[in-house]
């Protein structure tokens, strides 16, 4: 009963933290005259990816490779299918041209790159993401962040919808409070759900792909849903795309540099699902209603996620 109470308290922190993060980020975007999609893929994405960063780096250092890899693969699958699908069920998600032609394809590229590094033979060991590959991932991470800076500068002079701007200092405080609440809430949920799962007798791989992955994706889930309900579609989309890219480039990059990560071939099926889902998401803007992820597409994604989780449990 205590573990369940702590899980509920963790969810409360996640809900309130997501509200603070969305509101603060939106105000900063208006103040700096930067498109909300850029804020979503950088500040919000990094903030909501903190749980994955902490879990995977700690797991890598402690030689729990299944958790280090499974956390990221499972989180990205959850972000893609469940979170974006849920947001689309609430409101149609309209994409910017940069997202359609650049960012979606880059997200697909990072997923394929992770799979390639996992199965690649480096002349020394098979199926190990080594430090050199970690450095390559970090280089792509810096290029992605640099791309966002360039886009932000180029669009800064464009007309941005005029809204009431709040104090910048208060907006920054709101972002910091939101990130802290998300981090603490995620840790409480992760720790207590993992304890409950182990009491039931679930394996480490299944825990990492489902409970840990979903729990570390809770900040993205709460933040994107809160943003969608408030009509801030760009923050919702940018948060998921940015998180999926940074989960691979930044978190796996840092984790593999700290300690090379052994990639289990049992994750191949999960990687195929992630790559296939990312490919489907990439072509979504060209199917049916142009440049939008509609409710039926969201329903399909949520359905695929539940079938995936049910298959893992079975």
XYZ file of C-alpha atoms in Angstrom:
314
model
C 0.000 0.000 0.000
C 2.887 2.379 0.791
C 4.445 1.739 -2.633
C 1.112 2.474 -4.340
C 0.697 5.721 -2.379
C 4.209 6.800 -3.384
C 3.448 5.997 -7.049
C 0.329 8.198 -6.895
C 2.341 10.999 -5.268
C 4.917 10.667 -8.049
C 2.171 11.004 -10.653
C 0.946 14.167 -8.901
C 4.427 15.711 -9.175
C 4.578 14.729 -12.844
C 1.245 16.393 -13.617
C 2.104 19.655 -11.828
C 5.664 19.666 -13.149
C 4.477 19.325 -16.740
C 2.156 22.325 -16.303
C 4.982 24.480 -14.950
C 7.366 23.371 -17.719
C 4.898 24.007 -20.554
C 3.823 27.428 -19.267
C 7.384 28.582 -18.584
C 8.688 27.331 -21.937
C 5.833 28.963 -23.825
C 6.534 32.322 -22.156
C 10.257 32.078 -22.917
C 9.478 31.304 -26.573
C 7.268 34.397 -26.804
C 9.824 36.567 -25.027
C 12.725 35.477 -27.260
C 10.477 35.394 -30.359
C 11.585 31.809 -30.972
C 9.149 29.272 -32.518
C 7.610 26.974 -29.903
C 8.646 23.881 -31.917
C 12.309 24.827 -31.296
C 11.718 25.290 -27.567
C 9.924 21.941 -27.538
C 12.840 20.109 -29.206
C 15.488 21.667 -26.958
C 14.572 23.015 -23.502
C 11.435 20.898 -23.031
C 12.927 17.763 -24.627
C 16.085 17.942 -22.511
C 14.065 18.586 -19.359
C 11.716 15.664 -19.925
C 14.617 13.356 -20.916
C 16.347 13.737 -17.531
C 14.821 10.507 -16.115
C 16.097 8.493 -19.116
C 19.536 10.106 -18.751
C 19.779 9.238 -15.055
C 18.452 5.690 -15.456
C 20.534 4.708 -18.507
C 23.839 6.229 -17.367
C 23.493 4.652 -13.933
C 22.558 1.304 -15.511
C 25.549 1.473 -17.887
C 27.995 2.219 -15.052
C 26.564 -0.641 -12.978
C 26.751 -3.014 -16.004
C 22.986 -3.416 -16.371
C 23.109 -3.247 -20.184
C 19.534 -4.527 -20.569
C 18.203 -1.576 -18.580
C 20.496 0.961 -20.315
C 19.344 -0.100 -23.808
C 15.833 -1.255 -22.936
C 15.037 2.009 -21.166
C 15.848 4.069 -24.282
C 14.293 1.727 -26.860
C 11.188 1.253 -24.733
C 10.912 4.980 -23.970
C 11.189 5.920 -27.641
C 8.545 3.352 -28.573
C 6.306 4.733 -25.808
C 6.973 8.339 -26.900
C 6.259 7.596 -30.531
C 3.237 5.317 -30.359
C 1.518 6.058 -27.059
C 2.305 9.727 -26.390
C 2.000 11.114 -29.934
C -0.965 8.815 -30.548
C -2.700 10.053 -27.391
C -2.039 13.691 -28.315
C -3.504 13.098 -31.795
C -6.631 11.615 -30.204
C -7.069 14.865 -28.253
C -6.409 17.198 -31.192
C -5.082 16.863 -34.750
C -1.317 17.477 -34.802
C -0.269 19.865 -37.554
C 3.368 19.685 -38.696
C 5.673 22.476 -39.847
C 7.546 21.971 -43.127
C 10.896 21.755 -41.296
C 9.489 18.948 -39.154
C 8.150 17.069 -42.187
C 11.255 17.306 -44.365
C 14.108 17.436 -41.836
C 13.380 16.588 -38.200
C 11.226 13.490 -38.802
C 13.837 12.033 -41.158
C 16.615 12.830 -38.676
C 14.679 10.995 -35.951
C 14.452 8.005 -38.313
C 18.195 8.265 -39.005
C 19.093 8.212 -35.295
C 16.999 5.054 -34.729
C 18.721 3.276 -37.624
C 22.125 4.488 -36.381
C 21.489 3.016 -32.906
C 20.527 -0.328 -34.450
C 23.626 -0.310 -36.677
C 25.953 0.459 -33.754
C 24.267 -2.286 -31.724
C 24.838 -5.059 -34.281
C 28.113 -3.682 -35.668
C 31.397 -5.581 -35.257
C 34.163 -3.121 -34.367
C 37.058 -5.543 -34.913
C 37.265 -6.284 -31.214
C 33.846 -7.191 -29.868
C 30.502 -8.010 -31.453
C 27.269 -6.266 -30.417
C 28.879 -3.606 -28.231
C 28.223 0.135 -28.467
C 31.760 1.322 -27.712
C 33.248 4.682 -26.743
C 34.099 5.664 -30.341
C 30.500 5.123 -31.373
C 29.398 7.072 -28.293
C 31.523 10.013 -29.446
C 29.924 9.811 -32.916
C 26.473 9.912 -31.302
C 27.450 13.003 -29.280
C 28.777 14.735 -32.424
C 25.396 14.216 -34.109
C 23.762 15.493 -30.909
C 25.703 18.763 -31.085
C 24.852 19.078 -34.798
C 21.163 18.635 -33.970
C 21.306 21.330 -31.263
C 23.254 23.615 -33.640
C 20.562 23.067 -36.295
C 17.922 24.208 -33.816
C 19.928 27.333 -32.969
C 20.241 28.206 -36.677
C 16.511 27.671 -37.256
C 15.709 29.793 -34.213
C 17.922 32.652 -35.465
C 16.465 32.504 -38.981
C 12.883 32.572 -37.695
C 13.431 35.084 -34.939
C 12.549 38.014 -37.173
C 9.383 36.368 -38.471
C 6.086 37.605 -37.106
C 5.152 35.732 -33.932
C 1.671 35.847 -32.533
C 1.440 38.651 -29.994
C 0.382 37.447 -26.549
C 0.720 38.757 -23.056
C 4.296 38.129 -21.932
C 5.055 37.208 -18.354
C 8.175 38.131 -16.408
C 11.229 36.292 -17.835
C 12.645 35.480 -14.402
C 9.343 33.938 -13.307
C 9.216 31.927 -16.544
C 12.709 30.531 -15.899
C 11.725 29.692 -12.307
C 8.627 27.946 -13.671
C 10.783 25.850 -16.038
C 13.224 24.926 -13.253
C 10.402 23.984 -10.852
C 8.751 21.955 -13.617
C 11.950 20.028 -14.436
C 12.681 19.338 -10.743
C 9.108 18.151 -10.136
C 9.280 15.908 -13.226
C 12.643 14.474 -12.153
C 11.584 13.785 -8.559
C 8.169 12.478 -9.596
C 9.678 10.163 -12.220
C 12.232 8.792 -9.737
C 9.519 8.080 -7.159
C 7.355 6.311 -9.750
C 10.287 4.358 -11.241
C 11.655 3.157 -7.894
C 8.330 2.005 -6.497
C 6.961 0.472 -9.700
C 10.225 -1.478 -10.115
C 9.964 -2.765 -6.533
C 6.375 -3.868 -7.132
C 7.337 -5.561 -10.406
C 10.197 -7.481 -8.808
C 7.878 -8.593 -6.013
C 5.626 -10.068 -8.696
C 8.639 -11.704 -10.412
C 9.017 -9.850 -13.754
C 12.386 -10.105 -15.594
C 14.834 -7.183 -15.901
C 14.376 -6.944 -19.674
C 10.581 -6.782 -19.458
C 10.796 -4.261 -16.607
C 13.158 -2.057 -18.668
C 11.064 -2.223 -21.851
C 7.734 -1.625 -20.141
C 7.620 -0.297 -16.581
C 10.934 1.588 -16.495
C 10.581 2.812 -20.087
C 7.006 3.963 -19.595
C 7.819 5.530 -16.227
C 10.758 7.511 -17.628
C 8.465 8.612 -20.473
C 5.904 10.005 -18.024
C 7.412 13.532 -18.173
C 7.062 13.505 -21.987
C 3.533 12.093 -21.682
C 2.299 14.637 -19.141
C 4.073 17.558 -20.824
C 2.862 16.743 -24.348
C -0.733 16.095 -23.249
C -0.767 19.303 -21.184
C 0.601 21.232 -24.174
C -1.946 19.675 -26.549
C -4.875 20.524 -24.260
C -3.640 24.126 -24.087
C -3.387 24.279 -27.891
C 0.431 24.365 -27.890
C 0.764 21.641 -30.539
C 4.314 22.662 -31.490
C 5.584 22.074 -27.946
C 3.845 18.680 -27.838
C 5.347 17.520 -31.147
C 8.761 19.076 -30.524
C 8.978 17.483 -27.084
C 8.521 13.940 -28.443
C 10.709 14.348 -31.537
C 13.450 16.083 -29.555
C 13.259 13.511 -26.741
C 13.518 10.549 -29.117
C 16.523 12.082 -30.861
C 18.277 13.123 -27.639
C 17.514 9.793 -25.940
C 19.674 8.077 -28.545
C 22.315 10.676 -29.351
C 22.851 12.222 -25.919
C 21.914 9.484 -23.453
C 23.265 6.410 -25.272
C 26.245 8.544 -26.326
C 27.105 9.553 -22.759
C 26.309 6.101 -21.349
C 28.527 4.258 -23.866
C 31.416 6.666 -23.255
C 31.187 6.077 -19.511
C 31.012 2.314 -20.052
C 30.645 0.415 -23.384
C 27.149 -1.073 -23.599
C 26.561 -4.672 -24.660
C 23.668 -4.841 -27.109
C 21.527 -7.964 -26.786
C 20.219 -9.315 -30.095
C 16.943 -9.991 -28.301
C 16.260 -6.258 -28.765
C 16.252 -6.587 -32.569
C 12.481 -7.076 -32.668
C 11.951 -3.977 -30.534
C 14.317 -1.976 -32.751
C 12.401 -3.092 -35.860
C 9.181 -1.869 -34.231
C 10.813 1.466 -33.334
C 12.305 1.966 -36.808
C 9.099 0.836 -38.539
C 6.968 3.125 -36.375
C 9.310 6.071 -36.962
C 9.170 5.428 -40.709
C 5.354 5.357 -40.566
C 5.344 8.596 -38.562
C 7.691 10.152 -41.137
C 5.306 9.411 -44.017
C 2.157 10.298 -42.021
C 2.165 13.940 -43.244
C 1.882 12.662 -46.820
C -1.030 10.277 -46.111
C -4.661 11.410 -45.985
C -5.033 14.909 -44.560
C -1.804 16.607 -45.575
C 0.689 17.823 -42.977
C -1.378 16.497 -40.065
C -1.543 13.531 -37.729
C -5.280 12.976 -37.448
C -7.293 11.106 -34.835
C -7.456 7.858 -36.815
C -3.666 7.895 -37.158
C -3.392 8.502 -33.418
C -5.780 5.626 -32.721
C -3.627 3.341 -34.899
C -0.470 4.304 -32.999
C -2.049 3.797 -29.558
C -3.435 0.438 -30.710
C -0.001 -0.688 -31.933
C 1.520 0.272 -28.573
C -0.983 -1.736 -26.553
C -0.494 -4.777 -28.810
C 3.290 -4.392 -28.368
C 3.063 -4.251 -24.564
C 0.584 -7.139 -24.458
C 2.951 -9.220 -26.597
C 5.835 -8.504 -24.191
C 3.744 -9.510 -21.188
C 2.565 -12.712 -22.848
